PDB file of C-alpha atoms in Angstrom:
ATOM      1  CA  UNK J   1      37.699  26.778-289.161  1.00 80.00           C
ATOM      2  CA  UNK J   2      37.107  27.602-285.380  1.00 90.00           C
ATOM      3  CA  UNK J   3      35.799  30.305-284.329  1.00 96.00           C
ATOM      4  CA  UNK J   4      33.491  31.777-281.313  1.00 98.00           C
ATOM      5  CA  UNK J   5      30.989  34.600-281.436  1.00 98.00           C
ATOM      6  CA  UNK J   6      30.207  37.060-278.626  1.00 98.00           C
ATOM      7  CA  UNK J   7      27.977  39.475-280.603  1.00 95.00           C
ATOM      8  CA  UNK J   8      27.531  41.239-276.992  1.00 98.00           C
ATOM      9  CA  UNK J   9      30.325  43.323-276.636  1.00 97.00           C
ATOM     10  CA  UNK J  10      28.884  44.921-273.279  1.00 97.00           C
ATOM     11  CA  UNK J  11      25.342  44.597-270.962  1.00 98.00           C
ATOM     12  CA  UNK J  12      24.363  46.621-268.878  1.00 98.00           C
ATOM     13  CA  UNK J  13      21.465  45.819-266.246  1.00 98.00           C
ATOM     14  CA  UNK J  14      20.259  46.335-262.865  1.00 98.00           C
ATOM     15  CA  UNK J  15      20.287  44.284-260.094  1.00 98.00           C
ATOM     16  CA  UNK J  16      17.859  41.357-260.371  1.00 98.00           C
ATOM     17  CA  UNK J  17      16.789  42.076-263.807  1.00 98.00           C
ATOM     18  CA  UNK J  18      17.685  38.343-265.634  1.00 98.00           C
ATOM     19  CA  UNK J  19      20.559  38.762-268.352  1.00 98.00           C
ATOM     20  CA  UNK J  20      21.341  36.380-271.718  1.00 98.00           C
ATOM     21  CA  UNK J  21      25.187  36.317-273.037  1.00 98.00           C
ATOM     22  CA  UNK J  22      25.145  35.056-275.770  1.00 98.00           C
ATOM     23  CA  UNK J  23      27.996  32.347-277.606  1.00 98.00           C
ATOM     24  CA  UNK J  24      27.792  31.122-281.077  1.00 98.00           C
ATOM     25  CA  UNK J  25      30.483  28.727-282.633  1.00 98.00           C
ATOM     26  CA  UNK J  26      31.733  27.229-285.281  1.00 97.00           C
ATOM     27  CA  UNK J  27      33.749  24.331-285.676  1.00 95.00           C
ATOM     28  CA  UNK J  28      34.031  20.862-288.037  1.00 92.00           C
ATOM     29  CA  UNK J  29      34.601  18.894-285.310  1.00 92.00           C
ATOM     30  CA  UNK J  30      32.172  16.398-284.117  1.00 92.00           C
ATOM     31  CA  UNK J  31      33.457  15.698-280.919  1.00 92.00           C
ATOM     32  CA  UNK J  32      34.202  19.308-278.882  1.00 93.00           C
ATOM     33  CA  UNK J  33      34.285  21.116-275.682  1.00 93.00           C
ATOM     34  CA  UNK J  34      32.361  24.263-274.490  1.00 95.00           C
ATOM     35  CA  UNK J  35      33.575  26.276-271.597  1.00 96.00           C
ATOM     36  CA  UNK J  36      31.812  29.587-270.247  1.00 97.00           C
ATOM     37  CA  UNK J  37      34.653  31.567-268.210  1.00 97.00           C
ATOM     38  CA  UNK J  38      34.222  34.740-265.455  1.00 97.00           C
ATOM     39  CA  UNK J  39      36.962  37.585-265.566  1.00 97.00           C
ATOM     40  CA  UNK J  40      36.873  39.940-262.913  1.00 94.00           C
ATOM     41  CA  UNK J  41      38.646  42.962-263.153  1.00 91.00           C
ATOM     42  CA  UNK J  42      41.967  40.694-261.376  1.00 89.00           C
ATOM     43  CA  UNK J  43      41.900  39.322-264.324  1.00 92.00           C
ATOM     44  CA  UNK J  44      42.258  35.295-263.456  1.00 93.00           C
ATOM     45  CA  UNK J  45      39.783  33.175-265.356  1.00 95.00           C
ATOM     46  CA  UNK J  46      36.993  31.584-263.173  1.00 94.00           C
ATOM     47  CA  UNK J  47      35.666  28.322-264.465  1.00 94.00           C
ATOM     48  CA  UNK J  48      31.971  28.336-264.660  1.00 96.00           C
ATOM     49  CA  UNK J  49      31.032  25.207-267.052  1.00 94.00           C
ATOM     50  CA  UNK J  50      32.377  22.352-269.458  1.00 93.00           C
ATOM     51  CA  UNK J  51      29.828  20.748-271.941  1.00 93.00           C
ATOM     52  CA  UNK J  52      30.729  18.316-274.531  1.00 91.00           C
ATOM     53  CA  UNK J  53      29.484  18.138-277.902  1.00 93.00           C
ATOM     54  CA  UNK J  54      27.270  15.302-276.971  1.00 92.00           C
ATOM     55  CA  UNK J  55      25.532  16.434-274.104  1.00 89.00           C
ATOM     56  CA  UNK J  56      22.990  18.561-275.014  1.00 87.00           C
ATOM     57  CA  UNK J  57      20.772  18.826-271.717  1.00 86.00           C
ATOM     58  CA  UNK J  58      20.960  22.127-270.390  1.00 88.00           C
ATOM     59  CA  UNK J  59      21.946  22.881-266.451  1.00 89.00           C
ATOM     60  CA  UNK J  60      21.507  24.711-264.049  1.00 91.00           C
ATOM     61  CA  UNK J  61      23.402  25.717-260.768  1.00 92.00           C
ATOM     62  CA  UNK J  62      21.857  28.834-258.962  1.00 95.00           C
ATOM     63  CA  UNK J  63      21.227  31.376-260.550  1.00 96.00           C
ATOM     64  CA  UNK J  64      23.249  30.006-263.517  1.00 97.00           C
ATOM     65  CA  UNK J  65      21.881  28.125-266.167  1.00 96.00           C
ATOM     66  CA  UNK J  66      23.274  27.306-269.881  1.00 96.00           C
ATOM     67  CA  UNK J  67      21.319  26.444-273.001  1.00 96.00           C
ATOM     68  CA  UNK J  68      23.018  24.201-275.197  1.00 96.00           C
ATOM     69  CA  UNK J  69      21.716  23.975-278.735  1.00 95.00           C
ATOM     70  CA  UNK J  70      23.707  22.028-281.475  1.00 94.00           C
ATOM     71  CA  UNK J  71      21.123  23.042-284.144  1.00 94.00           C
ATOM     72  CA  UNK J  72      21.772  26.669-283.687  1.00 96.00           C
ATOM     73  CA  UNK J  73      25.859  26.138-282.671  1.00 97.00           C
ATOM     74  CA  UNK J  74      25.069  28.178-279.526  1.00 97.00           C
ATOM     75  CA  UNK J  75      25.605  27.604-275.956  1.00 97.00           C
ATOM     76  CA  UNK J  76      23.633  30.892-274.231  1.00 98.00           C
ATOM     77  CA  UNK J  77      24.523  31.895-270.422  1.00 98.00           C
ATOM     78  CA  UNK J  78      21.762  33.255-268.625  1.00 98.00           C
ATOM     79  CA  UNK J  79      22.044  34.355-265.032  1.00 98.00           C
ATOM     80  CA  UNK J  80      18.763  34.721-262.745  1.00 98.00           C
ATOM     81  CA  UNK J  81      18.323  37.637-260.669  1.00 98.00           C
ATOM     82  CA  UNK J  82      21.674  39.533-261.533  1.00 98.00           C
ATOM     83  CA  UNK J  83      23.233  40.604-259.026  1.00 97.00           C
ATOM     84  CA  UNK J  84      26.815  43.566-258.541  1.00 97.00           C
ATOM     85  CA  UNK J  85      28.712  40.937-257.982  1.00 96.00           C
ATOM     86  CA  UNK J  86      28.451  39.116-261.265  1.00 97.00           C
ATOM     87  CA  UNK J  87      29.820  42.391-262.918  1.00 97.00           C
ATOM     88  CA  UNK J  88      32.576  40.871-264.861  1.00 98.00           C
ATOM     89  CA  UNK J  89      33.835  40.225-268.417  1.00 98.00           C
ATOM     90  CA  UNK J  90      32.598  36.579-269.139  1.00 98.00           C
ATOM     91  CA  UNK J  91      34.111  34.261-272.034  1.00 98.00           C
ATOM     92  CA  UNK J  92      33.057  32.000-273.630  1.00 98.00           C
ATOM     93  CA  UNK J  93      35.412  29.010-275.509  1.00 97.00           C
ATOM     94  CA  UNK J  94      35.625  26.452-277.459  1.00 96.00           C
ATOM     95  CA  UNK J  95      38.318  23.247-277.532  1.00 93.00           C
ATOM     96  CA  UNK J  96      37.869  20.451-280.512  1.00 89.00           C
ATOM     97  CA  UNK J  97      38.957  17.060-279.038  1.00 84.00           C
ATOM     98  CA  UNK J  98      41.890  16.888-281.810  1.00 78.00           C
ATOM     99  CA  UNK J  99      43.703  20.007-280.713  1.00 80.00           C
ATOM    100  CA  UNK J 100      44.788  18.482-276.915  1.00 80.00           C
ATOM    101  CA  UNK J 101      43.388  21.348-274.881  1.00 85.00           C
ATOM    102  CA  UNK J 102      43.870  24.685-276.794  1.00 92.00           C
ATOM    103  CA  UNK J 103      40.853  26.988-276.357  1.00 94.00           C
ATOM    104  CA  UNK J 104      39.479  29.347-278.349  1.00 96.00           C
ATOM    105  CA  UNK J 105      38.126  32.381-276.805  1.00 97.00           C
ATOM    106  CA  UNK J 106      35.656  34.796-277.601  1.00 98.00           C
ATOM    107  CA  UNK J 107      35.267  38.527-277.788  1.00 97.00           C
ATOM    108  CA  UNK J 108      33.952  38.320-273.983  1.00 98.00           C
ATOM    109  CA  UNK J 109      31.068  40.215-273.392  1.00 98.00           C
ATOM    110  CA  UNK J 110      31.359  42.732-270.536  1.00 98.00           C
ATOM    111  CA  UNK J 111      28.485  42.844-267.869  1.00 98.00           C
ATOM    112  CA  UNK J 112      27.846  45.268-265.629  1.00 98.00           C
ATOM    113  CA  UNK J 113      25.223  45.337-263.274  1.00 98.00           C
ATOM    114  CA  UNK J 114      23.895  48.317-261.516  1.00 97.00           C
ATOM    115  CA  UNK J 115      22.842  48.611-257.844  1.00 96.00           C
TER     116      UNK J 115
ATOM    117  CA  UNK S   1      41.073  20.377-256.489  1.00 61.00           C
ATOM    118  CA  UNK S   2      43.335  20.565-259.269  1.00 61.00           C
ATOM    119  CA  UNK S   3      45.583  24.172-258.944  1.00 90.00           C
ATOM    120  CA  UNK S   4      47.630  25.962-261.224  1.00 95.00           C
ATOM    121  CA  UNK S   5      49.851  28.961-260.010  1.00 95.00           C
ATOM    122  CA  UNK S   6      51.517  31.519-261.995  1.00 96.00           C
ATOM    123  CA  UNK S   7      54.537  33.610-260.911  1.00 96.00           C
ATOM    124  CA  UNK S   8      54.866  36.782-260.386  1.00 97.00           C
ATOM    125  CA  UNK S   9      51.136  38.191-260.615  1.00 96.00           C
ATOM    126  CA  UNK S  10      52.538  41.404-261.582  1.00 97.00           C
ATOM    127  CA  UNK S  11      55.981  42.783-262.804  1.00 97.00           C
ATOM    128  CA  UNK S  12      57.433  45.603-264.031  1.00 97.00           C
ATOM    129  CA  UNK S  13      60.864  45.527-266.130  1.00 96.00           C
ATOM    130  CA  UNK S  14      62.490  48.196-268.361  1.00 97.00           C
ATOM    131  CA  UNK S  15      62.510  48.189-271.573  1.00 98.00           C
ATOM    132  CA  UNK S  16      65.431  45.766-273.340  1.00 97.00           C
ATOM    133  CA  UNK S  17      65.436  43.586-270.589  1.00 98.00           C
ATOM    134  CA  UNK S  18      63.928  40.035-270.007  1.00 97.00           C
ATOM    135  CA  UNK S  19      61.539  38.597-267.611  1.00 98.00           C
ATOM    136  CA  UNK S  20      60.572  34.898-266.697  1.00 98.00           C
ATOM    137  CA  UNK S  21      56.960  34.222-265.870  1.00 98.00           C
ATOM    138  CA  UNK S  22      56.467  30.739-264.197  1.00 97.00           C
ATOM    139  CA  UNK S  23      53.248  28.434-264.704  1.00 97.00           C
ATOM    140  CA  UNK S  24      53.406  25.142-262.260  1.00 96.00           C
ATOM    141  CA  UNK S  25      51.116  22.657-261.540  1.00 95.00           C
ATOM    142  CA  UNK S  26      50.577  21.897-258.235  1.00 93.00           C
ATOM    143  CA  UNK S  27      48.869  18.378-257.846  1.00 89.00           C
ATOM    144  CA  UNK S  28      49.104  16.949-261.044  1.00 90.00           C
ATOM    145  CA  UNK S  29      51.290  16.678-263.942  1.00 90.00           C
ATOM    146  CA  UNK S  30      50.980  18.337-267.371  1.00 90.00           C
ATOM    147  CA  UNK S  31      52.782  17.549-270.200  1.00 87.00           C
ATOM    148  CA  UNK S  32      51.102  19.775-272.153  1.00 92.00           C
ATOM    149  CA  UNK S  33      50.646  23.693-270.985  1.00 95.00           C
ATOM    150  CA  UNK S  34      49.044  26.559-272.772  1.00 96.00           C
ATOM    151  CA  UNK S  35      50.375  30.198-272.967  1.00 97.00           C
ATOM    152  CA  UNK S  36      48.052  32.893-273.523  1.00 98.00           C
ATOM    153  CA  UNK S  37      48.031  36.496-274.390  1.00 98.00           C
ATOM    154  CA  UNK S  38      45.681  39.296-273.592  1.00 97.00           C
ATOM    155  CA  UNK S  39      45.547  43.124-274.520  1.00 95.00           C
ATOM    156  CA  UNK S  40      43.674  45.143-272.577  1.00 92.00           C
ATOM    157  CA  UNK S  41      40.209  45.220-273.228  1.00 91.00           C
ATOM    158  CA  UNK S  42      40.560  42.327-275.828  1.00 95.00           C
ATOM    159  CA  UNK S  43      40.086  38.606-275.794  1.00 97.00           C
ATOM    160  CA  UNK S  44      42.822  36.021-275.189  1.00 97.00           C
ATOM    161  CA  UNK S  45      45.139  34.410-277.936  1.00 97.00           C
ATOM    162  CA  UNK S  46      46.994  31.319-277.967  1.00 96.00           C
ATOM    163  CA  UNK S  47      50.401  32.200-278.119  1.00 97.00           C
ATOM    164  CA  UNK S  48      52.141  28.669-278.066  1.00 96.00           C
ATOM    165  CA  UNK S  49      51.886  25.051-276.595  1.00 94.00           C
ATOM    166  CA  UNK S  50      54.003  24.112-274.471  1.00 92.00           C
ATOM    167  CA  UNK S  51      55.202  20.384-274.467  1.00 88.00           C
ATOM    168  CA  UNK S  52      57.586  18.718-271.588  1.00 87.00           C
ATOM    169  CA  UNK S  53      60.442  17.644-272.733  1.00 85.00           C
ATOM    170  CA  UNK S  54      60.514  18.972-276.247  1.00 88.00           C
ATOM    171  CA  UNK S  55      59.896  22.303-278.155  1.00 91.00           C
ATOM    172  CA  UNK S  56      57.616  24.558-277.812  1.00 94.00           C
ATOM    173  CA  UNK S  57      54.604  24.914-280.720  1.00 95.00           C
ATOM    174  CA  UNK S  58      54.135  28.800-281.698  1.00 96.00           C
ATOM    175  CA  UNK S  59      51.105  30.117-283.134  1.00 96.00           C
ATOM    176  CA  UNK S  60      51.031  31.688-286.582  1.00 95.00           C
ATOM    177  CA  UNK S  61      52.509  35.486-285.660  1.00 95.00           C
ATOM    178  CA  UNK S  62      54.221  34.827-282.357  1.00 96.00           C
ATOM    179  CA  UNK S  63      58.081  35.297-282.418  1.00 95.00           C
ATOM    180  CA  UNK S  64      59.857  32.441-281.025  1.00 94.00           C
ATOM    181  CA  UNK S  65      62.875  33.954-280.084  1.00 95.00           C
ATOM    182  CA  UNK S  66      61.276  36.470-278.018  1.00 96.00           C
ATOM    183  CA  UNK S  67      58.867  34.384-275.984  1.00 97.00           C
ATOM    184  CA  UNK S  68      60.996  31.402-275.302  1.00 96.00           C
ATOM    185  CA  UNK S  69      59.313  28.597-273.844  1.00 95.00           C
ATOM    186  CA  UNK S  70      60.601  25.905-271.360  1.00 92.00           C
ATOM    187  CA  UNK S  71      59.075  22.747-269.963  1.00 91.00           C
ATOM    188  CA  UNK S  72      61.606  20.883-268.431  1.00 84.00           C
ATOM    189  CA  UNK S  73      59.503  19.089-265.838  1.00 91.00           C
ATOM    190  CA  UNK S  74      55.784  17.716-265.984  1.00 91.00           C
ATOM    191  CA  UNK S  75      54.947  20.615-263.420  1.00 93.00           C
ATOM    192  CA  UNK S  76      56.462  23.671-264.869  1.00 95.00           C
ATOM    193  CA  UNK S  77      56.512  25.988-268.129  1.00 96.00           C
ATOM    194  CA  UNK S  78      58.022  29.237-268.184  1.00 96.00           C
ATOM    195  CA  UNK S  79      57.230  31.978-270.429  1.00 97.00           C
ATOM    196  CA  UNK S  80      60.383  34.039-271.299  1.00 98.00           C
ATOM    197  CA  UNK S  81      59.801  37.527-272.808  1.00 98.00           C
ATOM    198  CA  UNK S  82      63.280  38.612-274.359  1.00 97.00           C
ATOM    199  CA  UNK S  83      64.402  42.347-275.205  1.00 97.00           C
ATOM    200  CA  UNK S  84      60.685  43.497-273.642  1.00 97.00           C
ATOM    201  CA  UNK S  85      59.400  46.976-275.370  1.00 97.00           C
ATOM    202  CA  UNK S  86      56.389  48.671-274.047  1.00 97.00           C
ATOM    203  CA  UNK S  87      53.982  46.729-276.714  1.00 96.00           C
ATOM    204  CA  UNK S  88      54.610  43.342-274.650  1.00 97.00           C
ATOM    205  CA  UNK S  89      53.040  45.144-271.877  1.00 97.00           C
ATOM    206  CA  UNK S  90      49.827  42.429-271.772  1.00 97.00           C
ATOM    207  CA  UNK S  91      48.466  40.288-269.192  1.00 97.00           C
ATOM    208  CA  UNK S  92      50.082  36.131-269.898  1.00 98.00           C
ATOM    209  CA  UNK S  93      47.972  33.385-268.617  1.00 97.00           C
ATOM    210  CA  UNK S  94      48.824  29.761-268.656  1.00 97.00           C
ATOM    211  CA  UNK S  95      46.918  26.667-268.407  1.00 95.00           C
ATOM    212  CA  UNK S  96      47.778  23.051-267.784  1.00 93.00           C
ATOM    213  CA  UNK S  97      45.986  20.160-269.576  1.00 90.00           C
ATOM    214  CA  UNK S  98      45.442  17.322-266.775  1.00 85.00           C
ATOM    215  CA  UNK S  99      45.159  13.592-268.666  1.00 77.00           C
ATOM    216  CA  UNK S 100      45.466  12.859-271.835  1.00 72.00           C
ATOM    217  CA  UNK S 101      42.180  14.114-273.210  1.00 67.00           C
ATOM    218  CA  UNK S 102      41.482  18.253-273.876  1.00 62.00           C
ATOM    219  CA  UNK S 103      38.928  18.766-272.225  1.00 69.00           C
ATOM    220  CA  UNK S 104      40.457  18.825-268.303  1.00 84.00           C
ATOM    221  CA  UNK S 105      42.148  22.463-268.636  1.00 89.00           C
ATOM    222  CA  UNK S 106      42.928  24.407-265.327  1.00 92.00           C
ATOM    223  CA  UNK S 107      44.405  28.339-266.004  1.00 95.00           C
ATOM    224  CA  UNK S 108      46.365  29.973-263.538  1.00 95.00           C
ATOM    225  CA  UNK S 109      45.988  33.101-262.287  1.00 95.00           C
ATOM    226  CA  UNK S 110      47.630  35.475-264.667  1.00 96.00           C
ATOM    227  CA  UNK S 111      50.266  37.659-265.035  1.00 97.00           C
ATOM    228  CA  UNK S 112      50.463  41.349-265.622  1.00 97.00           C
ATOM    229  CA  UNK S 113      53.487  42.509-267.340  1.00 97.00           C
ATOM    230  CA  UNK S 114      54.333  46.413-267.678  1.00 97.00           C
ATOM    231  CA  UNK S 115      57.364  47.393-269.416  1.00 97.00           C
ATOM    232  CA  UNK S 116      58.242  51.134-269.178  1.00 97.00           C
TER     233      UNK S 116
END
């Protein structure tokens, strides 16, 4: 079965103080598709990363980074230096390469950072 | 880059009536297109998969014959919500596989549905 795990239903720091979402998963697939997405209160889904299954380096792009770790099925979103703006609901998903695109979402964790 | 739009952003109907909700692709074409469902303060659920040029694939739970589903072009899905009651009253948002593979998925931006 598929499934994704946001055990963090809602953060709340202040600005600059460094925050962790976590994402666990499960699936049986070998060959899969991780996605962090961004929700602000609009509600449209901002893409923030894709990793495939085999790809396990982790990256980094500002004050984002992601830590990928097969052994543990997680896939960890930590942003550096928080700041008001990232106050959002943030998703994570998960798409096995045998089910063309369909995503499974998350709880989303709700973040809310304080000025 | 790649865009997916979604039309209206926000309607109100009464209740018993129906209302369309569009999800195009802009650039590129999608055979397959994704219809999601979110409740307010909850995650999103797959509702169905849409496929051009034949019928639509529901997820276990989701009536059929109250969110019909059309793809008749490689750019275009609608979402129809038949009879709407006040418990439809969610926020719909599509997405659009580009290419054959899964893993090149662009969402639109939503749409907020009220039915009083």
């Amino acid at each position: 079965a598929q499934k994704v795990t946001q055990a963090q239903t809602e953060i709340s720091v202040v600005e600059k103080e460094d925050v962790t979402l976590d994402c666990v998963y499960e699936t049986r697939d070998t060959t899969y598709y991780l996605f962090w997405y961004k929700q602000p209160p609009s509600g449209e889904l901002v893409f923030l990363i894709r990793r495939n299954s085999f790809d396990e380096q982790n990256e980094i792009s500002g004050r984002y980074s992601w830590n990928f770790q097969k052994s543990t099925s997680s896939f960890n979103f930590t942003i550096t230096a928080s700041q008001v703006v990232d106050s959002a609901v943030y998703f994570c998903a998960l798409s096995e390469a045998g089910r063309g695109g369909k995503l499974i979402f998350g709880q989303g964790t709700t973040l809310q950072v304080k000025p | 880059g790649a865009v997916v739009s979604q039309h209206p952003s926000r309607v109100i109907c009464k209740s018993g009536t129906s209302v369309k909700i569009e999800c195009r692709s802009l650039d590129f074409q999608a055979t397959t297109m994704f219809w999601y469902r979110q409740f307010p303060k909850q995650s999103l659920m797959l509702m169905a998969t849409s496929n051009e040029g034949s019928k639509a694939t529901y997820e276990q739970g989701v009536e059929k014959d109250k969110f019909l589903i059309n793809h008749a072009s490689l750019t275009l899905s609608t979402l129809t919500v038949t009879s709407a009651h006040p418990e439809d009253s969610s926020f719909y948002i599509c997405s659009a596989r580009q290419g054959p593979s899964g893993n090149t998925i662009y969402f639109g931006e939503g749409s907020w549905l009220t039915v009083v």
